[in-house]
Amino acid sequence: MSDSPPMLSRRELMSVLLGSWAAGTIGCSRQSLPPEGEWLSPDFSVGHRIRDGLRPKYDPSSSEHADVVIVGGGIAGLSAAWRLKKAGLENFRLLEIEKVLGGTSRSGQSASFEFPWGAHYVPAPMKENRALVTLLEEMNVVVGKTEDGSPRVAEQFLCRDPEERVFVDGQWIEGLYPASGASADDLAQLEKFQAEMDAWIARRDDDGKRLFAIPIATGADGDVVRSLDQISMQQWMDDRGFTSSRLRWMVDYSCRDDYGLTMDQTSAWAGIFYFASRARVTSTSSQDVMTWPEGNGRFVKHFVNRVQDQLRPSTAAGDIQLALSEKGTAKITAWDSQSDQSVGFDAEHVIFAAPQFLAPYLIRDFSRIADRSTAAFRYGAWIVANVHLRDRPREDGMPMCWDNVIYESKSLGYVTSTHQTGLDHGATVLTWYYPMTANEGKVSRQQLLGMTWSDWAEIVLADLSRPHPKIASLITRIDIMRWGHAMIQPRPGFVFSEARLSAAKPIANLHFAGTDLSGVALMEEAFYHGVRAAEAVLAERKHPFESLL
């Protein structure tokens, strides 16, 4: 049977991607599209050439020596680079296929605004997350401690009020729960759900570990949490009688927001993790949110400034030949897309900070030298659109917030890039998010490649027009990013699978990093694995350092 996406009419496509209500907007929204817009994506060309067999030849006479070569310039790779340099090890190189670093944490900029192209916030860390607190102190984001020792975040980096709203029953209301029109039973089920989350937050295993913690490696891994990973979040809700459509929508939205999965596709462990890992005491008192106009691009800029001399952008690793003997060096051959020629590196250590699905393509003889498979690692496709407005939509009631969600939409709504700056009127940029949940990852990626800028611009406009009927006249351009492998997916059975648990084990002189090693795509997890891999290399080299973990 073919796994190609079915051929759909534009009306059918709108219905699949937005819902049946959207079919009636066909034609109307397209006529209102702005004249300008960019159609963006990660660099498919070199990556697909490597996937299809491109293997640049290693030339020892022109290779560059480094103590460490880092493959991948997302948050994990940049974190590893930051940790090495912080420890005083500077003879390393970081290879990144893109000319822009940061992966899904990258940001964009126009003449007037900065805005995210992916991840856009991080909850304030708990005091136990020493490595992240250290980074945030260095960034002057954490500026002290509270009486109980928790990090104190500088006020300007905490998400300012009003933080979030949801559009339901024709109006915007504060918060993410669609309380407008909720029945007594809806509210009773919400209270019961919050009580269950509070119980998970308070619970500890026999070793005193939280059942749900960030980083995941610091949490419990016993039978209780493993059993949750074997069922879906939807089954968990069903088993407990949570039938309220409003509560189920909120939980489904949370799964789509963090994992790019609906709640029937999400492990119950991951569904509960969303609510329980970010709070110390109760689910209604979660950690404060830190955000910036450029989102998590703020971290990328900080890392890049610290390790600028060691970065090699537009350089795609194509062949990693490991040193299987104790004193050998790894040979890395890469493709420099700027010069359109191969470049070589020999290194005593390699940190593989790219997604796991690339390992068999890039690491020579991976299937022979590795004692595991990467087949269980599945990734979701996303669309992110930055919508430039010359003015704000006119609206009554609840004002525009940082996070703006549309009830029962298949999108995640939008964040407002100027919210943190205090510019509550006039021009702005809205960053709109859409996880491709209707099909398996491969089919979604094929669907992405088959659609045009106009297709997606029409979908963006149709979705935004529900709460803002006259927004089309305010849009000056829509830029759209396609992310084919945006996020690892914590489907049932994956988080505590042997495939994931064994994926971080080093092979010879290569150490793995990357957020997919945790099973959830969070900045904190990518940072943890980057630091962990760097410290493992420092330890092997007997380089002096004090662990941050």
Coordinates of C-alpha atoms in Angstrom, one line a residue:
M1 CA 0.0 0.0 0.0
S2 CA 1.3 3.5 -0.8
D3 CA 2.1 5.8 2.1
S4 CA 1.8 8.9 -0.1
P5 CA -0.7 11.5 1.1
P6 CA -4.1 11.3 -0.7
M7 CA -4.8 13.9 -3.3
L8 CA -7.2 16.4 -1.9
S9 CA -9.1 19.3 -3.3
R10 CA -8.4 22.6 -1.7
R11 CA -11.8 22.5 0.0
E12 CA -11.0 19.1 1.5
L13 CA -7.5 20.2 2.4
M14 CA -8.8 23.2 4.4
S15 CA -11.3 20.9 6.1
V16 CA -8.6 18.4 7.1
L17 CA -6.2 21.0 8.4
L18 CA -8.6 23.5 10.0
G19 CA -11.9 21.7 10.4
S20 CA -15.2 21.5 8.5
W21 CA -16.0 25.2 9.3
A22 CA -13.1 26.3 7.0
A23 CA -14.5 24.8 3.8
G24 CA -16.8 27.7 3.4
T25 CA -13.9 30.2 3.4
I26 CA -12.3 28.8 0.2
G27 CA -11.8 31.5 -2.3
C28 CA -12.6 34.4 0.1
S29 CA -9.4 34.1 2.1
R30 CA -7.2 33.6 -0.9
Q31 CA -8.5 36.9 -2.4
S32 CA -7.3 38.7 0.7
L33 CA -3.8 37.3 0.8
P34 CA -1.0 39.9 1.2
P35 CA 1.2 40.5 -1.8
E36 CA 4.4 39.6 0.0
G37 CA 5.6 36.5 1.8
E38 CA 8.6 34.2 2.1
W39 CA 8.4 30.4 1.9
L40 CA 11.1 29.1 4.2
S41 CA 12.4 25.7 5.3
P42 CA 15.6 24.1 6.7
D43 CA 18.2 23.2 4.0
F44 CA 16.6 20.1 2.4
S45 CA 19.1 19.9 -0.5
V46 CA 22.3 18.9 1.2
G47 CA 20.5 16.8 3.8
H48 CA 18.7 14.8 1.1
R49 CA 21.9 14.4 -0.9
I50 CA 23.5 12.9 2.2
R51 CA 20.5 10.7 2.8
D52 CA 20.6 9.5 -0.8
G53 CA 24.3 8.5 -0.6
L54 CA 26.5 11.6 -0.9
R55 CA 29.8 10.8 0.9
P56 CA 32.4 13.6 0.7
K57 CA 35.9 12.1 0.5
Y58 CA 38.3 12.5 3.4
D59 CA 41.6 14.2 2.5
P60 CA 44.1 13.8 5.4
S61 CA 46.5 16.3 3.8
S62 CA 44.0 19.2 4.2
S63 CA 42.1 18.1 7.3
E64 CA 41.8 20.3 10.4
H65 CA 42.6 18.8 13.8
A66 CA 40.3 19.5 16.8
D67 CA 40.1 18.0 20.2
V68 CA 36.3 17.8 19.8
V69 CA 34.0 18.1 16.9
I70 CA 30.3 18.8 17.6
V71 CA 27.8 17.8 14.9
G72 CA 24.7 19.9 15.0
G73 CA 24.1 23.5 15.9
G74 CA 20.8 23.4 17.7
I75 CA 20.4 24.1 21.4
A76 CA 22.1 20.7 22.3
G77 CA 25.2 21.3 20.2
L78 CA 25.5 25.0 21.2
S79 CA 25.1 23.9 24.9
A80 CA 27.9 21.4 24.5
A81 CA 30.1 24.1 22.9
W82 CA 29.3 26.5 25.7
R83 CA 30.1 23.9 28.4
L84 CA 33.5 23.0 26.8
K85 CA 34.5 26.6 26.5
K86 CA 33.3 27.4 30.0
A87 CA 35.7 24.7 31.2
G88 CA 38.6 26.2 29.3
L89 CA 38.7 23.7 26.4
E90 CA 38.7 25.8 23.2
N91 CA 40.1 23.5 20.5
F92 CA 36.7 22.3 19.2
R93 CA 34.6 22.9 16.1
L94 CA 30.8 22.9 15.8
L95 CA 29.5 21.9 12.4
E96 CA 26.0 23.0 11.4
I97 CA 24.3 22.3 8.0
E98 CA 22.4 25.6 8.1
K99 CA 23.9 29.0 7.7
V100 CA 21.8 30.1 10.7
L101 CA 22.3 28.3 14.0
G102 CA 19.7 27.4 16.6
G103 CA 17.6 24.8 14.9
T104 CA 13.9 25.2 16.0
S105 CA 15.0 27.8 18.5
R106 CA 16.2 30.2 15.8
S107 CA 14.6 33.6 15.5
G108 CA 14.0 36.2 12.8
Q109 CA 14.2 40.0 12.6
S110 CA 12.7 42.7 10.4
A111 CA 13.5 46.4 10.4
S112 CA 11.3 46.9 13.5
F113 CA 10.8 43.6 15.2
E114 CA 12.3 40.3 16.4
F115 CA 10.2 37.2 16.5
P116 CA 10.6 33.4 17.0
W117 CA 10.7 30.7 14.3
G118 CA 9.9 28.0 16.8
A119 CA 10.4 27.6 20.5
H120 CA 9.4 30.8 22.3
Y121 CA 9.6 30.4 26.1
V122 CA 11.1 28.5 29.0
P123 CA 9.6 28.1 32.5
A124 CA 11.8 29.4 35.3
P125 CA 13.9 26.5 36.5
M126 CA 13.7 25.0 39.9
K127 CA 16.8 25.4 42.1
E128 CA 17.8 21.8 41.6
N129 CA 18.5 22.5 37.9
R130 CA 21.9 23.9 38.6
A131 CA 23.3 23.9 35.1
L132 CA 20.4 25.9 33.7
V133 CA 20.5 28.3 36.7
T134 CA 24.2 28.8 36.0
L135 CA 23.5 29.7 32.3
L136 CA 20.7 32.1 33.3
E137 CA 22.9 33.8 35.8
E138 CA 25.5 34.3 33.1
M139 CA 22.8 35.8 30.9
N140 CA 21.7 38.1 33.7
V141 CA 18.3 36.6 33.6
V142 CA 18.6 35.1 37.1
V143 CA 19.7 37.9 39.4
G144 CA 19.6 36.3 42.8
K145 CA 17.8 33.8 45.0
T146 CA 14.5 33.9 47.0
E147 CA 14.4 33.0 50.7
D148 CA 14.0 29.3 49.9
G149 CA 17.0 29.3 47.5
S150 CA 14.9 29.3 44.3
P151 CA 16.4 31.4 41.5
R152 CA 15.0 34.9 41.2
V153 CA 14.3 35.9 37.6
A154 CA 14.7 39.6 36.6
E155 CA 11.3 41.1 36.2
Q156 CA 11.8 42.2 32.5
F157 CA 12.2 38.6 31.4
L158 CA 9.1 37.2 33.1
C159 CA 6.1 37.1 30.8
R160 CA 4.1 40.3 31.5
D161 CA 0.4 40.4 32.1
P162 CA -1.9 39.7 30.5
E163 CA -0.3 36.3 29.8
E164 CA -2.8 34.2 27.9
R165 CA -6.4 34.2 26.6
V166 CA -8.7 31.8 24.7
F167 CA -11.3 32.7 22.1
V168 CA -14.5 30.8 22.8
D169 CA -18.1 31.5 22.1
G170 CA -17.3 34.6 20.1
Q171 CA -15.2 36.3 22.8
W172 CA -11.8 36.3 24.3
I173 CA -11.5 35.2 28.0
E174 CA -8.5 35.1 30.2
G175 CA -6.6 31.8 30.7
L176 CA -6.4 28.7 28.6
Y177 CA -9.5 26.9 30.1
P178 CA -12.6 27.8 28.0
A179 CA -14.7 28.7 31.1
S180 CA -17.2 30.8 29.2
G181 CA -20.4 28.6 29.1
A182 CA -18.9 25.8 31.2
S183 CA -21.5 23.8 33.1
A184 CA -21.3 22.9 36.7
D185 CA -20.1 19.4 35.7
D186 CA -17.4 20.9 33.5
L187 CA -16.1 22.9 36.4
A188 CA -16.3 19.9 38.8
Q189 CA -14.3 17.8 36.3
L190 CA -11.7 20.5 36.0
E191 CA -11.3 20.7 39.8
K192 CA -11.0 16.9 40.0
F193 CA -8.4 16.9 37.2
Q194 CA -6.3 19.6 39.0
A195 CA -6.5 17.6 42.2
E196 CA -5.1 14.5 40.3
M197 CA -2.3 16.6 38.9
D198 CA -1.5 18.0 42.4
A199 CA -1.2 14.5 43.7
W200 CA 1.3 13.6 41.0
I201 CA 3.3 16.8 41.7
A202 CA 3.5 15.9 45.4
R203 CA 4.3 12.2 44.9
R204 CA 7.9 10.9 45.3
D205 CA 9.4 7.5 44.7
D206 CA 11.3 5.4 47.3
D207 CA 14.5 7.4 46.6
G208 CA 12.7 10.7 47.1
K209 CA 12.7 11.6 43.4
R210 CA 9.8 13.6 41.9
L211 CA 7.8 11.4 39.6
F212 CA 7.9 14.1 37.0
A213 CA 11.0 16.4 36.8
I214 CA 12.9 18.6 34.5
P215 CA 15.4 17.4 33.3
I216 CA 13.7 14.0 32.9
A217 CA 16.9 12.2 33.9
T218 CA 16.4 13.6 37.5
G219 CA 12.9 12.1 37.8
A220 CA 11.6 8.7 38.8
D221 CA 11.7 5.8 36.4
G222 CA 10.0 3.0 38.3
D223 CA 6.9 0.9 37.6
V224 CA 4.4 3.7 38.3
V225 CA 5.6 6.1 35.6
R226 CA 6.5 3.3 33.2
S227 CA 2.9 2.0 33.3
L228 CA 1.7 5.4 32.4
D229 CA 3.9 5.4 29.3
Q230 CA 2.1 2.2 28.0
I231 CA -1.3 3.9 27.5
S232 CA -2.4 7.1 25.7
M233 CA -3.5 10.3 27.5
Q234 CA -6.9 9.8 26.1
Q235 CA -7.2 6.3 27.6
W236 CA -6.1 7.7 30.9
M237 CA -8.8 10.4 30.7
D238 CA -11.4 7.8 29.7
D239 CA -10.5 5.5 32.6
R240 CA -11.1 8.3 35.1
G241 CA -14.3 9.5 33.7
F242 CA -13.1 12.8 32.4
T243 CA -15.7 13.4 29.7
S244 CA -16.0 17.2 29.8
S245 CA -15.4 18.4 26.2
R246 CA -13.8 21.6 27.5
L247 CA -11.4 19.8 29.8
R248 CA -10.5 17.3 27.1
W249 CA -9.9 20.1 24.6
M250 CA -7.5 21.8 27.1
V251 CA -5.6 18.6 27.6
D252 CA -5.5 17.9 23.9
Y253 CA -4.3 21.4 23.3
S254 CA -1.5 20.9 25.8
C255 CA -0.4 17.7 24.1
R256 CA -0.4 19.4 20.7
D257 CA 1.4 22.5 22.1
D258 CA 4.4 20.6 23.6
Y259 CA 4.5 17.4 21.6
G260 CA 2.8 18.1 18.2
L261 CA 0.4 15.1 19.0
T262 CA -3.2 14.8 19.9
M263 CA -4.0 13.3 23.3
D264 CA -4.9 9.9 21.7
Q265 CA -1.4 9.9 20.1
T266 CA 0.4 11.0 23.3
S267 CA 1.7 8.8 26.1
A268 CA -0.2 9.3 29.3
W269 CA 3.2 9.8 31.0
A270 CA 3.9 12.7 28.6
G271 CA 0.4 14.2 29.1
I272 CA 0.7 14.3 32.9
F273 CA 4.4 15.5 32.6
Y274 CA 3.1 18.6 30.9
F275 CA 1.1 19.6 34.0
A276 CA 3.2 18.0 36.8
S277 CA 6.8 18.8 35.9
R278 CA 6.5 22.6 35.8
A279 CA 5.0 23.0 39.3
R280 CA 6.6 22.6 42.7
V281 CA 3.4 22.4 44.8
T282 CA 0.2 22.6 42.7
S283 CA -0.8 22.6 39.1
T284 CA -2.4 26.0 39.4
S285 CA 1.0 27.5 40.6
S286 CA 3.3 26.5 37.8
Q287 CA 6.7 28.1 37.5
D288 CA 6.8 31.6 36.0
V289 CA 7.4 31.8 32.2
M290 CA 10.5 33.5 30.8
T291 CA 10.2 34.9 27.3
W292 CA 11.7 37.4 24.9
P293 CA 10.5 39.0 21.6
E294 CA 12.7 36.6 19.7
G295 CA 11.7 33.6 21.9
N296 CA 14.4 31.1 22.6
G297 CA 16.5 32.8 20.0
R298 CA 17.8 34.7 23.0
F299 CA 19.6 31.5 24.1
V300 CA 21.0 31.0 20.6
K301 CA 22.4 34.5 20.5
H302 CA 24.1 34.1 23.9
F303 CA 25.7 30.8 22.9
V304 CA 26.8 32.1 19.5
N305 CA 28.5 35.1 21.1
R306 CA 30.4 32.8 23.5
V307 CA 31.7 30.3 20.9
Q308 CA 31.8 32.4 17.7
D309 CA 35.3 31.4 16.7
Q310 CA 34.6 27.6 16.9
L311 CA 31.4 27.7 14.7
R312 CA 31.3 26.3 11.2
P313 CA 27.9 27.1 9.7
S314 CA 26.8 25.9 6.3
T315 CA 29.0 22.8 6.9
A316 CA 27.1 19.5 6.8
A317 CA 28.7 16.4 8.3
G318 CA 28.5 13.7 5.7
D319 CA 30.6 10.9 7.0
I320 CA 31.8 10.2 10.6
Q321 CA 34.4 7.4 10.9
L322 CA 34.9 6.6 14.5
A323 CA 38.1 5.5 16.1
L324 CA 37.4 2.1 17.5
S325 CA 40.8 1.7 18.9
E326 CA 41.6 3.4 22.2
K327 CA 44.2 6.0 20.9
G328 CA 42.7 6.6 17.4
T329 CA 41.0 9.8 16.2
A330 CA 37.7 10.1 14.5
K331 CA 37.7 11.3 10.9
I332 CA 34.8 13.6 9.9
T333 CA 34.2 14.6 6.3
A334 CA 31.7 17.4 5.8
W335 CA 30.3 19.4 2.9
D336 CA 30.8 23.2 2.9
S337 CA 27.9 24.5 0.9
Q338 CA 29.4 27.9 0.6
S339 CA 32.5 26.7 -1.3
D340 CA 30.6 23.6 -2.6
Q341 CA 33.4 21.3 -1.6
S342 CA 34.3 18.8 1.0
V343 CA 36.3 19.6 4.2
G344 CA 37.8 17.3 6.7
F345 CA 38.4 17.2 10.4
D346 CA 40.1 14.7 12.7
A347 CA 39.1 14.7 16.3
E348 CA 39.8 12.9 19.5
H349 CA 36.2 13.1 20.5
V350 CA 32.9 13.7 18.7
I351 CA 29.6 14.9 20.1
F352 CA 26.6 14.0 18.0
A353 CA 24.1 16.7 18.7
A354 CA 21.9 16.0 15.6
P355 CA 18.6 14.0 15.8
Q356 CA 18.9 10.3 16.2
F357 CA 17.3 9.5 12.8
L358 CA 20.4 10.9 11.1
A359 CA 22.9 8.7 12.9
P360 CA 22.6 5.7 10.5
Y361 CA 23.2 8.1 7.6
L362 CA 26.2 10.0 9.1
I363 CA 28.0 7.5 11.3
R364 CA 29.9 5.0 9.2
D365 CA 28.9 1.4 9.9
F366 CA 26.3 2.5 12.4
S367 CA 24.3 -0.7 12.1
R368 CA 27.4 -2.8 12.8
I369 CA 29.0 -0.8 15.6
A370 CA 25.8 0.3 17.5
D371 CA 23.9 -2.1 19.6
R372 CA 20.5 -0.4 19.0
S373 CA 18.2 0.9 16.3
T374 CA 16.8 4.4 15.8
A375 CA 13.6 3.2 14.1
A376 CA 11.5 4.0 17.2
F377 CA 12.3 7.7 17.1
R378 CA 9.5 9.5 15.3
Y379 CA 9.3 13.2 14.6
G380 CA 6.4 15.6 13.9
A381 CA 6.1 18.2 11.1
W382 CA 5.1 21.8 11.9
I383 CA 4.3 25.0 10.2
V384 CA 5.2 28.3 11.8
A385 CA 4.0 31.6 10.2
N386 CA 5.1 35.1 11.1
V387 CA 2.3 37.5 10.2
H388 CA 3.3 41.1 10.0
L389 CA 0.6 43.7 10.9
R390 CA 0.6 47.4 10.2
D391 CA -1.9 47.8 13.1
R392 CA -3.7 45.7 15.8
P393 CA -7.1 44.2 15.1
R394 CA -9.9 46.2 16.8
E395 CA -11.4 44.1 19.6
D396 CA -13.6 44.4 22.6
G397 CA -13.1 42.8 26.0
M398 CA -9.9 41.0 26.9
P399 CA -6.9 42.7 25.2
M400 CA -4.3 40.9 23.1
C401 CA -2.0 38.8 25.2
W402 CA 1.4 37.1 24.8
D403 CA -0.3 33.8 24.1
N404 CA -3.6 33.8 22.1
V405 CA -5.4 30.5 21.6
I406 CA -8.5 29.7 19.5
Y407 CA -10.9 27.1 21.1
E408 CA -11.4 24.1 18.9
S409 CA -9.0 25.2 16.3
K410 CA -6.4 22.7 15.1
S411 CA -3.8 25.4 15.2
L412 CA -2.1 26.5 18.5
G413 CA -3.0 30.2 18.0
Y414 CA -0.3 32.8 18.1
V415 CA 2.1 34.7 20.3
T416 CA 2.7 38.4 20.0
S417 CA 6.3 39.4 19.5
T418 CA 5.9 42.9 20.9
H419 CA 4.2 41.8 24.1
Q420 CA 7.3 41.9 26.3
T421 CA 8.4 45.3 25.0
G422 CA 5.2 46.9 26.2
L423 CA 4.1 48.0 22.7
D424 CA 0.4 47.3 23.1
H425 CA -0.7 49.3 20.1
G426 CA 0.3 49.7 16.5
A427 CA 2.3 47.4 14.2
T428 CA 3.4 44.0 15.5
V429 CA 4.2 40.5 14.4
L430 CA 2.0 37.5 15.3
T431 CA 3.8 34.1 15.3
W432 CA 1.3 31.4 14.5
Y433 CA 1.9 27.7 15.1
Y434 CA 0.4 24.6 13.5
P435 CA 1.4 20.9 14.4
M436 CA 0.7 18.4 11.6
T437 CA -1.2 15.8 13.6
A438 CA -3.5 14.3 11.0
N439 CA -1.0 11.9 9.5
E440 CA 2.1 10.0 10.4
G441 CA 5.3 12.0 10.3
K442 CA 6.5 10.8 6.9
V443 CA 3.1 11.5 5.3
S444 CA 2.9 14.9 6.9
R445 CA 6.4 15.8 5.6
Q446 CA 5.3 14.8 2.1
Q447 CA 2.2 16.9 2.5
L448 CA 4.3 19.8 3.5
L449 CA 6.5 19.5 0.4
G450 CA 3.4 19.3 -1.8
M451 CA 1.8 22.5 -0.5
T452 CA 2.6 26.1 -1.6
W453 CA 3.0 29.3 0.2
S454 CA -0.4 30.4 -1.0
D455 CA -2.0 27.2 0.4
W456 CA -0.6 27.8 3.9
A457 CA -1.1 31.6 3.8
E458 CA -4.8 31.0 3.1
I459 CA -5.0 28.6 6.0
V460 CA -3.2 31.1 8.4
L461 CA -5.5 33.9 7.3
A462 CA -8.7 31.7 7.6
D463 CA -7.7 30.7 11.1
L464 CA -6.8 34.2 12.3
S465 CA -10.0 35.6 10.8
R466 CA -12.2 33.6 13.2
P467 CA -11.4 35.8 16.2
H468 CA -10.3 38.8 14.0
P469 CA -12.7 39.0 11.0
K470 CA -11.1 42.1 9.5
I471 CA -7.4 41.2 10.1
A472 CA -6.7 40.7 6.3
S473 CA -6.7 44.4 5.8
L474 CA -4.0 44.8 8.4
I475 CA -1.5 42.2 7.1
T476 CA 1.5 43.4 5.2
R477 CA 3.2 40.1 4.7
I478 CA 3.1 36.4 5.8
D479 CA 6.4 34.5 6.1
I480 CA 6.0 30.8 6.5
M481 CA 8.5 28.2 7.8
R482 CA 8.2 24.4 7.1
W483 CA 9.7 22.2 9.8
G484 CA 9.8 18.6 8.6
H485 CA 11.4 17.0 11.7
A486 CA 10.5 19.6 14.3
M487 CA 9.9 17.6 17.4
I488 CA 10.4 14.1 18.8
Q489 CA 7.1 12.5 19.5
P490 CA 6.4 10.8 22.9
R491 CA 3.9 8.3 21.7
P492 CA 2.8 5.5 24.0
G493 CA 5.6 3.1 24.8
F494 CA 8.4 5.3 23.6
V495 CA 9.7 7.3 26.6
F496 CA 10.6 4.3 28.7
S497 CA 11.5 2.1 25.7
E498 CA 14.9 0.4 25.5
A499 CA 15.4 2.2 22.2
R500 CA 15.3 5.6 23.9
L501 CA 17.0 4.6 27.1
S502 CA 20.0 3.1 25.3
A503 CA 20.3 5.9 22.7
A504 CA 22.5 8.1 24.8
K505 CA 25.2 5.4 25.3
P506 CA 28.5 6.4 23.7
I507 CA 30.1 4.5 20.9
A508 CA 33.9 4.5 21.1
N509 CA 34.9 8.2 21.2
L510 CA 31.5 9.5 20.2
H511 CA 28.9 10.9 22.7
F512 CA 25.3 11.6 21.9
A513 CA 23.4 14.7 22.7
G514 CA 20.0 16.1 21.5
T515 CA 16.6 16.7 22.9
D516 CA 15.2 13.6 21.3
L517 CA 17.2 11.5 23.8
S518 CA 14.7 12.6 26.4
G519 CA 11.6 11.8 24.3
V520 CA 10.2 15.3 24.7
A521 CA 11.3 18.4 22.8
L522 CA 12.1 20.9 25.5
M523 CA 14.9 23.5 25.6
E524 CA 15.8 22.3 29.1
E525 CA 16.3 18.7 27.8
A526 CA 18.4 19.8 24.9
F527 CA 20.5 21.9 27.2
Y528 CA 20.9 19.1 29.7
H529 CA 22.1 16.6 27.1
G530 CA 24.5 19.1 25.5
V531 CA 26.1 19.8 28.9
R532 CA 26.1 16.1 29.9
A533 CA 27.9 15.0 26.7
A534 CA 30.4 17.9 27.0
E535 CA 31.2 16.9 30.6
A536 CA 31.6 13.2 29.6
V537 CA 34.2 14.4 27.1
L538 CA 35.9 16.6 29.7
A539 CA 36.1 13.6 32.1
E540 CA 37.5 11.3 29.4
R541 CA 40.2 13.9 28.6
K542 CA 40.9 14.3 32.4
H543 CA 40.3 18.0 31.8
P544 CA 39.7 19.9 35.1
F545 CA 36.1 20.9 35.6
E546 CA 33.4 21.1 38.3
S547 CA 30.2 19.4 37.1
L548 CA 27.1 21.5 36.7
L549 CA 24.8 18.5 36.8

